[in-house]
Amino acid sequence: METTKLTALEARIAKATEKLLIPIEKMEEEYAKLHDIAVAKGTETWEDRKAAQKPQCSFGEDGVCCRICSMGPCRITKKASRGICGCDVHGIVARNYLRFSAGGTAAHSDHGREIMHTFSQTAADKDYQVKDVNKLLKIAKDWEVETEGRDIYDIAHEVAEIGLLEYGKVHGTQRFIKWASKDRQEAWAREGIEPRAIDREIAECLHRTHMGCSSEPIALMRQALRSALSDGWGGSMMGTEFSDVMFGTPMPRDTEANLGVLDADCVNIIVHGHDPSLSEMIVKYAEDPELVALAKEVGAKGINIAGVCCTSNEVTMRHGIPMAGNFLQQENCILTGAVEAVIVDIQCIFPALGPLSQCFHTKFITTSEIARIPYATHIPFSVETAGANAKAIVREAVENFKNRDAESVYIPDMKRKATVGYSCEAIIKQLDTVCNSFVDELGTYQPLVDCITSGVIRGAVAVVGCNNPKIRTDFGHIELMKKMLKNDCVIVLSGCSAQAAAKAGLMSKEAKDICGAGMKRVCELADIPPVLHMGSCVDISRMMRLVCDVATQWGVDVPQMPVVGCAPEWMSEKAVSIGNYVVATGIDTFLGVVPYVGGSDIVSNFLQDGIKEWVGASFTFETDMDKLGDLMLENIEAKRLALGI
Ligand code: MSK
């Protein structure tokens, strides 16, 4: 009887998968055609450069190479068990890990700082304004800013000043940690990892790892957690919250994803990077009647904006702008021959886009001093002159349409529908529509808690992070998501993982048919897709709030909940910072790419086990995606058992 039921479920899922999803093989076929175009042009892509890098350095892979002073470089081998200064392998691996994580914290938090700078310039008659007044007032109240009888922009400017001071304040800890559940705050205080000023934490990482400072690996790990918490509950959270205040808190909306969103008849503009201060303005000026008229004048039907990487997440969440692709698709966009401009701000931009764009008519436009790249056209973008800068950039793209070689355009015929925009506020609103229990004016997560405790949903999984050439592109993301959905887990997504899902078709409401019976029912009742798009990589801060608020509502500690995090294809320093703060927030985290710690059993074991004593959660490293999925499901079921549900 059980076997028949299982077969019926599997048959339904197989049928829906065939009907709804673009198979990875089909996507790979199309990428191969684009690669052929690169070869024909005498240029290269990441696939070629990956092959040229083989074999990759095993000392680097294990984290045992030290370049922190100029007595070296030293590397640990059987013959040489210490560096010239006497540091052992554990100290070297831990120092490298801490510096790697600090790089991620710096990048995310500087993004947050830029957002705060933009926010400090808001005014009723300027390019940037306050859209979500309620969110601003809530933060102002939490930060003890007087709001009664004041102009909203006076409040905004005072809040912006306080936010900017979070980066360098002399005393105290990050303000947003008060939003964490009580047990988390207690754990961080007990372990001495409450994050102080963000810049101080990053500076301390560099100081601690300077020649002649810390070489005790566990002390270095403590700072890895503390500094990462200043990212997740500091810089990244400011990036998210104040982007919402200025550009609107995301709510569900429909869009499309994959390379087929490019339109052969339109001026195609790719926005790529992370900071929405730029992309918001590009989206606005792409609708400017003067520029739309110009597009028609040069022979196009109109202006089509599409996104890559986290900028894509930002503008799709708030405007429904289609997603052309994720991290490893950035070169493919140019290879279509249909893109007039790739406009970038910061982070995750291949330097390869410079030389590659020279082989096509595409203008590769950099805008930030933080990300200057050879062979780019640099048009500085500043908050003070944002509108004028954005208009000039869009004009540049439109005028470039006439240089397109229509004969050589190849846009793969593949795209899928997606529903995006599930901020915490949107999730609560959606849950309220199916709520039978008490709802206060702020809404409730109770229906979600009820679904989990009753077993209709077994648990929740956050799938996040990049693509990495070490993993078959998107395979880790998609296969893990399919496995979790089949086993009745709800999935929240951010970053390039979200685009992997959307590109394949997993983010459409119809994809409920790919789920187990419980999850399918929940999708139908709540009218949601089975994977919920929560935004960009800084927006993992949304997930931290979600988990802490659900734990508080449920009355359990975060590590007790059947919730796991997963980054199957991560690659960046930011991802390590994220992993550290997610684990510190009490969420077991599963990585499909092993960080550079294999050379030290002390560091590796600490991350996979010892860290639990401090924060109740740990990492799991497993490069086999099927096994990784099994381990996640085991973890979820073990937590259910411990809770007696
Ligand atoms: S863009 S950090 S490749 S998720 Fe945020 Fe994607 Fe990873 Fe960059």
PDB file of N, CA and C and ligand atoms in Angstrom, residues 108 272-274 308-311 313 326-328 330 347-349 464-467 494-497 499 536-538 569-575 578, ligand 1:
ATOM      1  N   HIS A 108      29.922  43.266   2.211  1.00  0.00           N
ATOM      2  CA  HIS A 108      28.493  43.413   2.524  1.00  0.00           C
ATOM      3  C   HIS A 108      28.218  44.701   3.276  1.00  0.00           C
ATOM      4  N   HIS A 272      23.811  44.714 -13.262  1.00  0.00           N
ATOM      5  CA  HIS A 272      24.554  43.620 -12.632  1.00  0.00           C
ATOM      6  C   HIS A 272      25.349  44.178 -11.452  1.00  0.00           C
ATOM      7  N   GLY A 273      25.368  43.441 -10.368  1.00  0.00           N
ATOM      8  CA  GLY A 273      26.095  43.880  -9.185  1.00  0.00           C
ATOM      9  C   GLY A 273      25.210  43.730  -7.956  1.00  0.00           C
ATOM     10  N   HIS A 274      25.148  44.782  -7.127  1.00  0.00           N
ATOM     11  CA  HIS A 274      24.407  44.643  -5.865  1.00  0.00           C
ATOM     12  C   HIS A 274      23.650  45.863  -5.378  1.00  0.00           C
ATOM     13  N   VAL A 308      21.220  40.566 -13.625  1.00  0.00           N
ATOM     14  CA  VAL A 308      22.130  39.449 -13.343  1.00  0.00           C
ATOM     15  C   VAL A 308      22.591  39.601 -11.888  1.00  0.00           C
ATOM     16  N   CYS A 309      22.802  38.473 -11.219  1.00  0.00           N
ATOM     17  CA  CYS A 309      23.276  38.454  -9.821  1.00  0.00           C
ATOM     18  C   CYS A 309      22.310  39.228  -8.911  1.00  0.00           C
ATOM     19  N   CYS A 310      22.836  39.798  -7.833  1.00  0.00           N
ATOM     20  CA  CYS A 310      21.922  40.322  -6.808  1.00  0.00           C
ATOM     21  C   CYS A 310      21.243  41.624  -7.187  1.00  0.00           C
ATOM     22  N   THR A 311      21.824  42.407  -8.081  1.00  0.00           N
ATOM     23  CA  THR A 311      21.095  43.572  -8.585  1.00  0.00           C
ATOM     24  C   THR A 311      19.793  43.094  -9.205  1.00  0.00           C
ATOM     25  N   ASN A 313      18.086  40.530  -8.270  1.00  0.00           N
ATOM     26  CA  ASN A 313      17.147  40.250  -7.184  1.00  0.00           C
ATOM     27  C   ASN A 313      16.503  41.523  -6.655  1.00  0.00           C
ATOM     28  N   ASN A 326      22.215  34.137 -13.395  1.00  0.00           N
ATOM     29  CA  ASN A 326      22.993  34.278 -12.167  1.00  0.00           C
ATOM     30  C   ASN A 326      24.487  34.390 -12.482  1.00  0.00           C
ATOM     31  N   PHE A 327      25.294  34.189 -11.446  1.00  0.00           N
ATOM     32  CA  PHE A 327      26.725  34.509 -11.504  1.00  0.00           C
ATOM     33  C   PHE A 327      27.429  33.977 -12.759  1.00  0.00           C
ATOM     34  N   LEU A 328      27.240  32.703 -13.076  1.00  0.00           N
ATOM     35  CA  LEU A 328      27.978  32.140 -14.212  1.00  0.00           C
ATOM     36  C   LEU A 328      27.302  32.389 -15.565  1.00  0.00           C
ATOM     37  N   GLN A 330      26.903  35.655 -16.557  1.00  0.00           N
ATOM     38  CA  GLN A 330      27.188  37.039 -16.925  1.00  0.00           C
ATOM     39  C   GLN A 330      27.861  37.151 -18.291  1.00  0.00           C
ATOM     40  N   GLN A 347      30.732  44.260  -6.772  1.00  0.00           N
ATOM     41  CA  GLN A 347      30.756  42.852  -6.358  1.00  0.00           C
ATOM     42  C   GLN A 347      30.249  41.853  -7.409  1.00  0.00           C
ATOM     43  N   CYS A 348      30.991  40.756  -7.515  1.00  0.00           N
ATOM     44  CA  CYS A 348      30.631  39.589  -8.332  1.00  0.00           C
ATOM     45  C   CYS A 348      30.667  39.854  -9.838  1.00  0.00           C
ATOM     46  N   ILE A 349      31.378  40.902 -10.232  1.00  0.00           N
ATOM     47  CA  ILE A 349      31.478  41.247 -11.653  1.00  0.00           C
ATOM     48  C   ILE A 349      32.787  40.646 -12.182  1.00  0.00           C
ATOM     49  N   VAL A 464      20.914  29.299  -0.442  1.00  0.00           N
ATOM     50  CA  VAL A 464      21.473  30.610  -0.779  1.00  0.00           C
ATOM     51  C   VAL A 464      22.789  30.436  -1.543  1.00  0.00           C
ATOM     52  N   GLY A 465      23.330  31.553  -1.960  1.00  0.00           N
ATOM     53  CA  GLY A 465      24.697  31.554  -2.491  1.00  0.00           C
ATOM     54  C   GLY A 465      24.801  31.477  -3.993  1.00  0.00           C
ATOM     55  N   CYS A 466      26.043  31.322  -4.403  1.00  0.00           N
ATOM     56  CA  CYS A 466      26.500  31.618  -5.750  1.00  0.00           C
ATOM     57  C   CYS A 466      26.421  30.395  -6.671  1.00  0.00           C
ATOM     58  N   ASN A 467      27.074  30.528  -7.831  1.00  0.00           N
ATOM     59  CA  ASN A 467      27.519  29.381  -8.630  1.00  0.00           C
ATOM     60  C   ASN A 467      29.015  29.277  -8.419  1.00  0.00           C
ATOM     61  N   SER A 494      17.727  33.182  -1.665  1.00  0.00           N
ATOM     62  CA  SER A 494      18.260  34.519  -1.964  1.00  0.00           C
ATOM     63  C   SER A 494      19.470  34.355  -2.876  1.00  0.00           C
ATOM     64  N   GLY A 495      19.961  35.471  -3.370  1.00  0.00           N
ATOM     65  CA  GLY A 495      21.174  35.478  -4.188  1.00  0.00           C
ATOM     66  C   GLY A 495      21.015  34.696  -5.476  1.00  0.00           C
ATOM     67  N   CYS A 496      22.125  34.124  -5.938  1.00  0.00           N
ATOM     68  CA  CYS A 496      22.118  33.435  -7.227  1.00  0.00           C
ATOM     69  C   CYS A 496      21.370  32.117  -7.164  1.00  0.00           C
ATOM     70  N   SER A 497      21.164  31.611  -5.970  1.00  0.00           N
ATOM     71  CA  SER A 497      20.349  30.421  -5.796  1.00  0.00           C
ATOM     72  C   SER A 497      18.905  30.700  -6.248  1.00  0.00           C
ATOM     73  N   GLN A 499      17.988  32.811  -8.494  1.00  0.00           N
ATOM     74  CA  GLN A 499      17.912  32.855  -9.960  1.00  0.00           C
ATOM     75  C   GLN A 499      18.014  31.463 -10.569  1.00  0.00           C
ATOM     76  N   SER A 536      18.332  39.483  -2.265  1.00  0.00           N
ATOM     77  CA  SER A 536      19.742  39.429  -2.647  1.00  0.00           C
ATOM     78  C   SER A 536      20.572  38.842  -1.508  1.00  0.00           C
ATOM     79  N   CYS A 537      21.919  38.875  -1.655  1.00  0.00           N
ATOM     80  CA  CYS A 537      22.713  38.260  -0.565  1.00  0.00           C
ATOM     81  C   CYS A 537      22.660  39.058   0.726  1.00  0.00           C
ATOM     82  N   VAL A 538      22.573  40.404   0.663  1.00  0.00           N
ATOM     83  CA  VAL A 538      22.405  41.119   1.941  1.00  0.00           C
ATOM     84  C   VAL A 538      21.068  40.769   2.596  1.00  0.00           C
ATOM     85  N   GLU A 569      26.642  25.879  -3.857  1.00  0.00           N
ATOM     86  CA  GLU A 569      27.604  26.252  -4.902  1.00  0.00           C
ATOM     87  C   GLU A 569      28.316  27.560  -4.550  1.00  0.00           C
ATOM     88  N   TRP A 570      28.497  27.827  -3.263  1.00  0.00           N
ATOM     89  CA  TRP A 570      29.040  29.138  -2.855  1.00  0.00           C
ATOM     90  C   TRP A 570      30.453  29.333  -3.400  1.00  0.00           C
ATOM     91  N   MET A 571      30.864  30.599  -3.551  1.00  0.00           N
ATOM     92  CA  MET A 571      32.244  30.855  -3.992  1.00  0.00           C
ATOM     93  C   MET A 571      32.871  32.074  -3.332  1.00  0.00           C
ATOM     94  N   SER A 572      32.113  33.023  -2.784  1.00  0.00           N
ATOM     95  CA  SER A 572      32.727  34.317  -2.439  1.00  0.00           C
ATOM     96  C   SER A 572      33.075  34.430  -0.957  1.00  0.00           C
ATOM     97  N   GLU A 573      33.901  35.412  -0.633  1.00  0.00           N
ATOM     98  CA  GLU A 573      34.215  35.701   0.771  1.00  0.00           C
ATOM     99  C   GLU A 573      32.934  36.062   1.519  1.00  0.00           C
ATOM    100  N   LYS A 574      32.037  36.748   0.815  1.00  0.00           N
ATOM    101  CA  LYS A 574      30.763  37.126   1.459  1.00  0.00           C
ATOM    102  C   LYS A 574      30.032  35.889   1.958  1.00  0.00           C
ATOM    103  N   ALA A 575      30.122  34.800   1.183  1.00  0.00           N
ATOM    104  CA  ALA A 575      29.398  33.579   1.560  1.00  0.00           C
ATOM    105  C   ALA A 575      29.939  33.010   2.867  1.00  0.00           C
ATOM    106  N   ILE A 578      28.560  35.095   5.599  1.00  0.00           N
ATOM    107  CA  ILE A 578      27.150  34.712   5.774  1.00  0.00           C
ATOM    108  C   ILE A 578      27.059  33.407   6.562  1.00  0.00           C
TER     109      ILE A 578
HETATM  110  S1  MSK B   1      25.564  37.816  -6.382  1.00  0.00           S
HETATM  111  S2  MSK B   1      27.894  36.674  -3.687  1.00  0.00           S
HETATM  112  S3  MSK B   1      27.553  35.258  -6.749  1.00  0.00           S
HETATM  113  S4  MSK B   1      25.003  34.872  -4.508  1.00  0.00           S
HETATM  114 FE1  MSK B   1      25.092  38.366  -4.560  1.00  0.00          FE
HETATM  115 FE2  MSK B   1      25.494  35.676  -6.477  1.00  0.00          FE
HETATM  116 FE3  MSK B   1      27.170  34.880  -4.633  1.00  0.00          FE
HETATM  117 FE4  MSK B   1      27.575  37.160  -5.845  1.00  0.00          FE
END
